[in-house]
Amino acid sequence: MKDPITFLKLLKNTLTCLLGLAGLLLLITGILLPGLAQRPAKIPSASAASAPKKTESVRPQNQLWQPPKTDSIPKISEIELIRYGKELIAHTADYLGPKGTVMQISNGMNCQNCHLDAGTKIMGNNYAAVFSTYPKFRARSGTEETIIKRISDCFERSLNGTKPDSASKEMTAMIAYMKWLGKDTPKGIVPKGTGLEKLAYLDRAADPKNGQIIYKAKCESCHGVNGEGIPNPEKGSYIYPPLWGKNSYNDGAGLYRLSSFAGYVVNNMPFGASYENRLLTEKEAWDLAAFVNSQPRPHKDQKNDWVDLTKKPIDFPFAPYADEFTEKQHKLGPFKAIADAKKERK
């Protein structure tokens, strides 16, 4: 081209068109691609996650529950809350124990001492059905309870401490983790392998003396001669938790009932046991429960529990009752006669 000015104008116009076309392509890409990408489910806040809803019927499920894989948690800011929630369940004392880095509100035990493997173990008191069944009516309080209320009870009873603030990051994180664990469990469904096994009642009373023999043979090496556990002094936590004494669960905890303790240990203790590989018989589990729960531990004021005596569990060890059986029989059994009498009253 002979005219250099005309050539430069033409070149400038061409470049301008190309840049405009590139910008348009980038804009289209920015609009379309996010819609095509797979996005993780949004995790609600603690208040939204636990707001009271209409209670639905709870239905058992025969298929054995399997927890979601940890590596399936996306690495985004909301899901980091789930990871923090898991860490709080697994290492509660590091954050909230006597030497906790966040606050000091518990006894040095961890949530996973009762909810094994951070609430994921089959028949290990797992969290599979927490989000599918809460909110729900609980006879102990006589009210419909949210997940916040349930977690608060665990802190005040099993951890013999003070409940976290309902709006705290810690409460929000624990709820987020429990919701994620139950994300594949439909509302109202209780998967097989959830919670604790309900053992058949013995034909006799549970025997603390026989339980002591079992404890010495199978439990003492980890939990100590006096049930004191094996502490980790630097962190104010435990390698193996105390089963009685001032730093153990108090007498308002669920495990203080023999049926709960027996259902817990039969599939999980001693170390290495599972529901597929029991290391205790059911009779041993009942007797061991009788021995451990006959030892001293902190007391919880329970005057507001079980306002409807007809709904009080038959192995709840404190009077008053809606029947004429003694406090000792309600604690140690035999339980069949109490259960039969309760059925007749209905």
Coordinates of C-alpha atoms in Angstrom, one line a residue:
M1 CA 0.0 0.0 0.0
K2 CA 1.4 3.3 -1.1
D3 CA -0.3 5.5 1.5
P4 CA 1.2 4.7 4.9
I5 CA -1.4 6.7 6.8
T6 CA -4.3 4.8 5.2
F7 CA -2.4 1.5 6.0
L8 CA -2.0 2.4 9.6
K9 CA -5.7 3.3 10.0
L10 CA -6.7 0.0 8.4
L11 CA -4.4 -1.9 10.7
K12 CA -5.8 -0.1 13.8
N13 CA -9.4 -0.8 12.8
T14 CA -8.6 -4.5 12.2
L15 CA -6.9 -4.8 15.7
T16 CA -9.9 -3.1 17.3
C17 CA -12.3 -5.6 15.7
L18 CA -10.2 -8.6 16.8
L19 CA -10.0 -7.3 20.4
G20 CA -13.7 -6.7 20.5
L21 CA -14.3 -10.3 19.2
A22 CA -12.0 -11.7 21.9
G23 CA -13.8 -9.8 24.6
L24 CA -17.1 -11.1 23.4
L25 CA -15.8 -14.7 23.5
L26 CA -14.5 -14.2 27.1
L27 CA -17.9 -12.8 28.1
I28 CA -19.8 -15.7 26.7
T29 CA -17.4 -18.2 28.3
G30 CA -17.8 -16.5 31.7
I31 CA -21.5 -16.7 31.5
L32 CA -21.8 -20.3 30.3
L33 CA -19.1 -22.2 32.1
P34 CA -20.0 -21.5 35.7
G35 CA -23.5 -22.8 34.9
L36 CA -22.1 -26.0 33.5
A37 CA -19.7 -26.6 36.4
Q38 CA -20.7 -28.8 39.3
R39 CA -21.2 -26.8 42.5
P40 CA -21.1 -28.2 46.0
A41 CA -24.3 -27.9 48.1
K42 CA -24.5 -24.8 50.2
I43 CA -24.0 -25.4 53.9
P44 CA -26.5 -23.3 56.0
S45 CA -25.7 -21.5 59.2
A46 CA -26.3 -23.1 62.6
S47 CA -29.5 -21.1 63.0
A48 CA -30.9 -22.1 59.6
A49 CA -29.7 -25.7 59.9
S50 CA -31.3 -26.3 63.3
A51 CA -34.4 -24.1 63.1
P52 CA -37.5 -26.1 64.4
K53 CA -39.4 -27.8 61.6
K54 CA -42.4 -30.1 61.6
T55 CA -41.3 -33.4 63.1
E56 CA -41.5 -36.3 60.5
S57 CA -41.9 -39.9 61.3
V58 CA -38.6 -41.8 61.7
R59 CA -38.3 -45.0 59.6
P60 CA -35.6 -47.6 60.0
Q61 CA -33.6 -48.5 56.9
N62 CA -32.2 -52.0 56.2
Q63 CA -29.3 -50.8 54.0
L64 CA -26.1 -50.4 56.1
W65 CA -25.0 -46.8 56.3
Q66 CA -21.6 -45.7 54.9
P67 CA -20.2 -42.3 55.7
P68 CA -19.2 -40.1 52.8
K69 CA -15.5 -40.0 52.1
T70 CA -13.5 -37.2 53.6
D71 CA -11.7 -36.5 50.3
S72 CA -15.1 -35.7 48.8
I73 CA -15.3 -32.4 50.8
P74 CA -14.6 -29.6 48.3
K75 CA -11.9 -27.1 49.4
I76 CA -13.9 -23.9 49.5
S77 CA -14.6 -21.5 52.3
E78 CA -18.0 -22.9 53.4
I79 CA -16.7 -26.5 53.4
E80 CA -13.7 -25.5 55.5
L81 CA -16.4 -25.1 58.2
I82 CA -17.2 -28.8 57.8
R83 CA -13.5 -29.7 58.2
Y84 CA -13.3 -27.6 61.3
G85 CA -16.4 -29.3 62.6
K86 CA -14.8 -32.7 62.2
E87 CA -11.7 -31.5 63.9
L88 CA -13.8 -30.3 66.9
I89 CA -15.5 -33.7 67.2
A90 CA -12.2 -35.7 66.9
H91 CA -10.1 -33.4 69.1
T92 CA -12.6 -31.5 71.2
A93 CA -10.3 -31.0 74.2
D94 CA -7.5 -29.4 72.1
Y95 CA -9.9 -26.5 71.3
L96 CA -12.5 -26.6 74.2
G97 CA -10.9 -28.6 77.0
P98 CA -9.1 -27.5 80.2
K99 CA -6.2 -26.2 78.1
G100 CA -8.3 -25.5 75.0
T101 CA -7.0 -23.0 72.4
V102 CA -10.4 -21.5 71.8
M103 CA -12.1 -21.7 75.2
Q104 CA -12.1 -23.9 78.3
I105 CA -15.6 -25.4 78.7
S106 CA -15.2 -29.3 78.9
N107 CA -13.6 -32.0 80.9
G108 CA -10.7 -33.1 78.6
M109 CA -12.6 -35.9 76.8
N110 CA -13.4 -35.7 73.1
C111 CA -16.8 -36.1 71.4
Q112 CA -15.4 -39.1 69.5
N113 CA -14.7 -40.9 72.8
C114 CA -18.5 -41.6 72.6
H115 CA -19.1 -41.1 68.8
L116 CA -16.2 -43.2 67.5
D117 CA -14.1 -42.2 64.5
A118 CA -15.5 -38.7 64.6
G119 CA -19.0 -40.0 64.4
T120 CA -18.6 -42.3 61.4
K121 CA -18.1 -45.8 62.9
I122 CA -20.9 -48.4 62.1
M123 CA -22.7 -49.2 65.4
G124 CA -20.2 -46.8 67.1
N125 CA -22.8 -44.1 68.0
N126 CA -22.4 -42.4 64.7
Y127 CA -24.1 -39.3 63.3
A128 CA -25.8 -40.9 60.2
A129 CA -29.3 -40.0 61.2
V130 CA -28.8 -36.8 63.1
F131 CA -29.9 -34.5 60.3
S132 CA -32.5 -36.8 59.0
T133 CA -34.3 -37.0 62.4
Y134 CA -33.8 -33.6 64.0
P135 CA -35.7 -31.6 65.2
K136 CA -37.6 -34.3 67.1
F137 CA -39.4 -34.8 70.4
R138 CA -37.2 -36.2 73.2
A139 CA -38.9 -37.6 76.3
R140 CA -36.0 -36.6 78.6
S141 CA -36.7 -32.9 78.1
G142 CA -40.4 -33.3 77.2
T143 CA -39.9 -31.0 74.2
E144 CA -39.1 -30.9 70.6
E145 CA -35.3 -30.5 70.4
T146 CA -33.0 -29.0 67.8
I147 CA -29.5 -30.2 67.0
I148 CA -28.2 -27.2 68.9
K149 CA -30.0 -28.5 72.0
R150 CA -28.7 -32.0 71.5
I151 CA -25.1 -30.9 71.2
S152 CA -25.5 -28.6 74.2
D153 CA -26.7 -31.6 76.3
C154 CA -23.6 -33.6 75.3
F155 CA -21.3 -30.8 76.5
E156 CA -23.2 -30.5 79.8
R157 CA -23.5 -34.2 80.4
S158 CA -21.0 -36.4 78.6
L159 CA -18.3 -33.7 78.7
N160 CA -19.4 -32.5 82.1
G161 CA -18.9 -28.9 81.0
T162 CA -20.6 -25.8 79.7
K163 CA -22.4 -25.7 76.3
P164 CA -20.9 -23.5 73.5
D165 CA -22.8 -20.4 72.5
S166 CA -25.5 -21.4 70.0
A167 CA -24.2 -18.8 67.5
S168 CA -20.5 -19.6 67.9
K169 CA -18.3 -20.7 65.0
E170 CA -17.7 -23.9 66.9
M171 CA -21.4 -24.8 67.2
T172 CA -22.0 -23.8 63.5
A173 CA -19.0 -26.0 62.4
M174 CA -20.2 -29.1 64.3
I175 CA -23.6 -28.8 62.9
A176 CA -22.2 -28.3 59.4
Y177 CA -20.1 -31.5 59.8
M178 CA -23.1 -33.5 61.0
K179 CA -25.2 -32.3 58.1
W180 CA -22.5 -33.3 55.6
L181 CA -22.2 -36.8 57.2
G182 CA -26.0 -37.3 56.7
K183 CA -26.2 -35.7 53.3
D184 CA -27.2 -38.9 51.6
T185 CA -29.8 -39.9 54.3
P186 CA -33.3 -39.0 53.4
K187 CA -35.4 -37.1 55.9
G188 CA -37.0 -39.4 58.4
I189 CA -34.8 -42.3 57.6
V190 CA -32.6 -44.1 60.1
P191 CA -30.0 -46.2 58.2
K192 CA -28.9 -49.6 59.5
G193 CA -25.8 -49.3 61.7
T194 CA -26.8 -46.0 63.2
G195 CA -26.4 -45.2 66.9
L196 CA -26.1 -48.1 69.4
E197 CA -27.3 -51.6 69.3
K198 CA -30.2 -52.4 71.6
L199 CA -29.3 -55.6 73.4
A200 CA -31.8 -58.2 74.7
Y201 CA -32.3 -57.9 78.5
L202 CA -30.7 -60.5 80.7
D203 CA -32.8 -63.0 82.7
R204 CA -30.9 -61.8 85.8
A205 CA -29.5 -58.5 87.2
A206 CA -26.3 -57.2 85.7
D207 CA -23.4 -58.2 88.0
P208 CA -20.9 -55.5 88.9
K209 CA -18.5 -58.0 90.6
N210 CA -18.3 -60.0 87.4
G211 CA -17.9 -56.8 85.5
Q212 CA -14.9 -55.9 87.6
I213 CA -13.2 -59.1 86.6
I214 CA -13.9 -58.4 82.9
Y215 CA -12.6 -54.8 83.4
K216 CA -9.3 -56.0 84.8
A217 CA -8.8 -58.5 82.1
K218 CA -9.9 -56.4 79.0
C219 CA -10.1 -52.7 79.9
E220 CA -7.7 -51.8 82.6
S221 CA -4.6 -51.6 80.4
C222 CA -6.0 -48.6 78.5
H223 CA -8.4 -47.0 81.0
G224 CA -6.4 -47.5 84.2
V225 CA -6.7 -49.3 87.5
N226 CA -9.0 -46.6 88.8
G227 CA -10.8 -45.8 85.6
E228 CA -8.7 -42.6 85.3
G229 CA -7.7 -43.2 81.6
I230 CA -4.3 -42.3 80.1
P231 CA -3.9 -38.5 80.0
N232 CA -2.0 -36.3 77.6
P233 CA -0.9 -33.7 80.2
E234 CA 0.5 -31.2 77.6
K235 CA -2.8 -30.8 75.9
G236 CA -5.1 -31.4 78.8
S237 CA -6.8 -34.3 77.0
Y238 CA -6.6 -38.1 77.0
I239 CA -5.0 -40.8 74.9
Y240 CA -7.6 -43.1 76.4
P241 CA -10.5 -41.5 78.3
P242 CA -11.5 -41.9 81.9
L243 CA -14.5 -44.1 82.6
W244 CA -15.2 -42.7 86.0
G245 CA -14.0 -40.1 88.4
K246 CA -14.1 -36.3 88.3
N247 CA -13.0 -36.0 84.6
S248 CA -15.5 -38.6 83.2
Y249 CA -19.1 -38.3 82.0
N250 CA -21.6 -37.3 84.7
D251 CA -24.6 -39.3 85.8
G252 CA -26.9 -37.4 83.5
A253 CA -25.1 -38.7 80.4
G254 CA -26.7 -41.3 78.1
L255 CA -23.9 -43.8 78.8
Y256 CA -24.9 -43.8 82.5
R257 CA -27.8 -46.1 81.5
L258 CA -26.7 -49.7 81.4
S259 CA -28.5 -50.5 78.1
S260 CA -26.6 -47.6 76.4
F261 CA -23.2 -48.5 77.9
A262 CA -23.7 -52.2 77.1
G263 CA -24.8 -51.5 73.5
Y264 CA -21.8 -49.3 73.1
V265 CA -19.1 -51.6 74.4
V266 CA -20.4 -54.8 72.8
N267 CA -19.5 -53.7 69.3
N268 CA -16.6 -51.3 70.1
M269 CA -14.5 -52.5 73.1
P270 CA -11.9 -53.5 73.9
F271 CA -9.7 -51.8 71.2
G272 CA -10.0 -53.6 67.9
A273 CA -13.6 -54.7 68.3
S274 CA -16.3 -54.0 65.8
Y275 CA -19.9 -55.1 65.0
E276 CA -18.3 -57.7 62.7
N277 CA -15.7 -58.8 65.3
R278 CA -17.0 -58.6 68.8
L279 CA -14.6 -59.2 71.6
L280 CA -17.2 -59.2 74.4
T281 CA -20.3 -61.4 74.8
E282 CA -23.6 -59.6 75.5
K283 CA -23.6 -60.9 79.1
E284 CA -20.1 -59.5 79.6
A285 CA -21.2 -56.1 78.1
W286 CA -24.1 -55.9 80.6
D287 CA -21.9 -56.8 83.6
L288 CA -19.1 -54.5 82.5
A289 CA -21.7 -51.7 82.3
A290 CA -22.9 -52.5 85.8
F291 CA -19.3 -52.2 87.2
V292 CA -18.3 -49.0 85.4
N293 CA -21.5 -47.2 86.2
S294 CA -21.4 -48.2 89.8
Q295 CA -18.2 -46.2 90.3
P296 CA -18.1 -42.5 91.4
R297 CA -18.5 -39.7 88.9
P298 CA -19.8 -36.1 88.8
H299 CA -23.5 -35.5 89.5
K300 CA -25.8 -33.7 87.2
D301 CA -28.9 -31.9 88.5
Q302 CA -31.7 -33.7 86.7
K303 CA -34.8 -32.4 88.5
N304 CA -36.2 -31.1 85.2
D305 CA -35.6 -34.4 83.3
W306 CA -38.4 -36.9 82.5
V307 CA -41.3 -34.8 83.5
D308 CA -43.6 -37.5 82.2
L309 CA -42.6 -40.5 84.4
T310 CA -44.3 -42.9 82.1
K311 CA -41.7 -42.1 79.4
K312 CA -38.7 -42.6 81.7
P313 CA -36.5 -45.5 80.5
I314 CA -36.7 -48.6 82.5
D315 CA -32.9 -48.6 83.2
F316 CA -32.9 -45.0 84.4
P317 CA -31.2 -45.3 87.8
F318 CA -32.9 -42.4 89.7
A319 CA -36.4 -42.3 91.2
P320 CA -39.2 -41.3 91.0
Y321 CA -40.9 -43.9 88.7
A322 CA -44.3 -44.6 87.4
D323 CA -44.1 -48.1 88.9
E324 CA -43.3 -49.9 92.2
F325 CA -39.9 -51.3 91.3
T326 CA -36.9 -50.3 93.3
E327 CA -34.2 -47.9 92.3
K328 CA -31.7 -50.7 92.5
Q329 CA -33.7 -52.9 90.0
H330 CA -34.1 -49.9 87.7
K331 CA -30.3 -49.5 87.7
L332 CA -29.1 -53.1 87.5
G333 CA -32.1 -55.2 86.6
P334 CA -33.5 -57.7 86.0
F335 CA -35.3 -55.5 83.5
K336 CA -37.8 -57.9 81.9
A337 CA -40.4 -57.6 84.7
I338 CA -40.2 -53.8 84.5
A339 CA -40.5 -53.8 80.7
D340 CA -43.6 -56.2 80.9
A341 CA -45.2 -54.0 83.5
K342 CA -44.7 -50.9 81.3
K343 CA -46.3 -52.7 78.4
E344 CA -49.4 -53.5 80.5
R345 CA -49.8 -49.9 81.5
K346 CA -50.2 -48.8 77.9

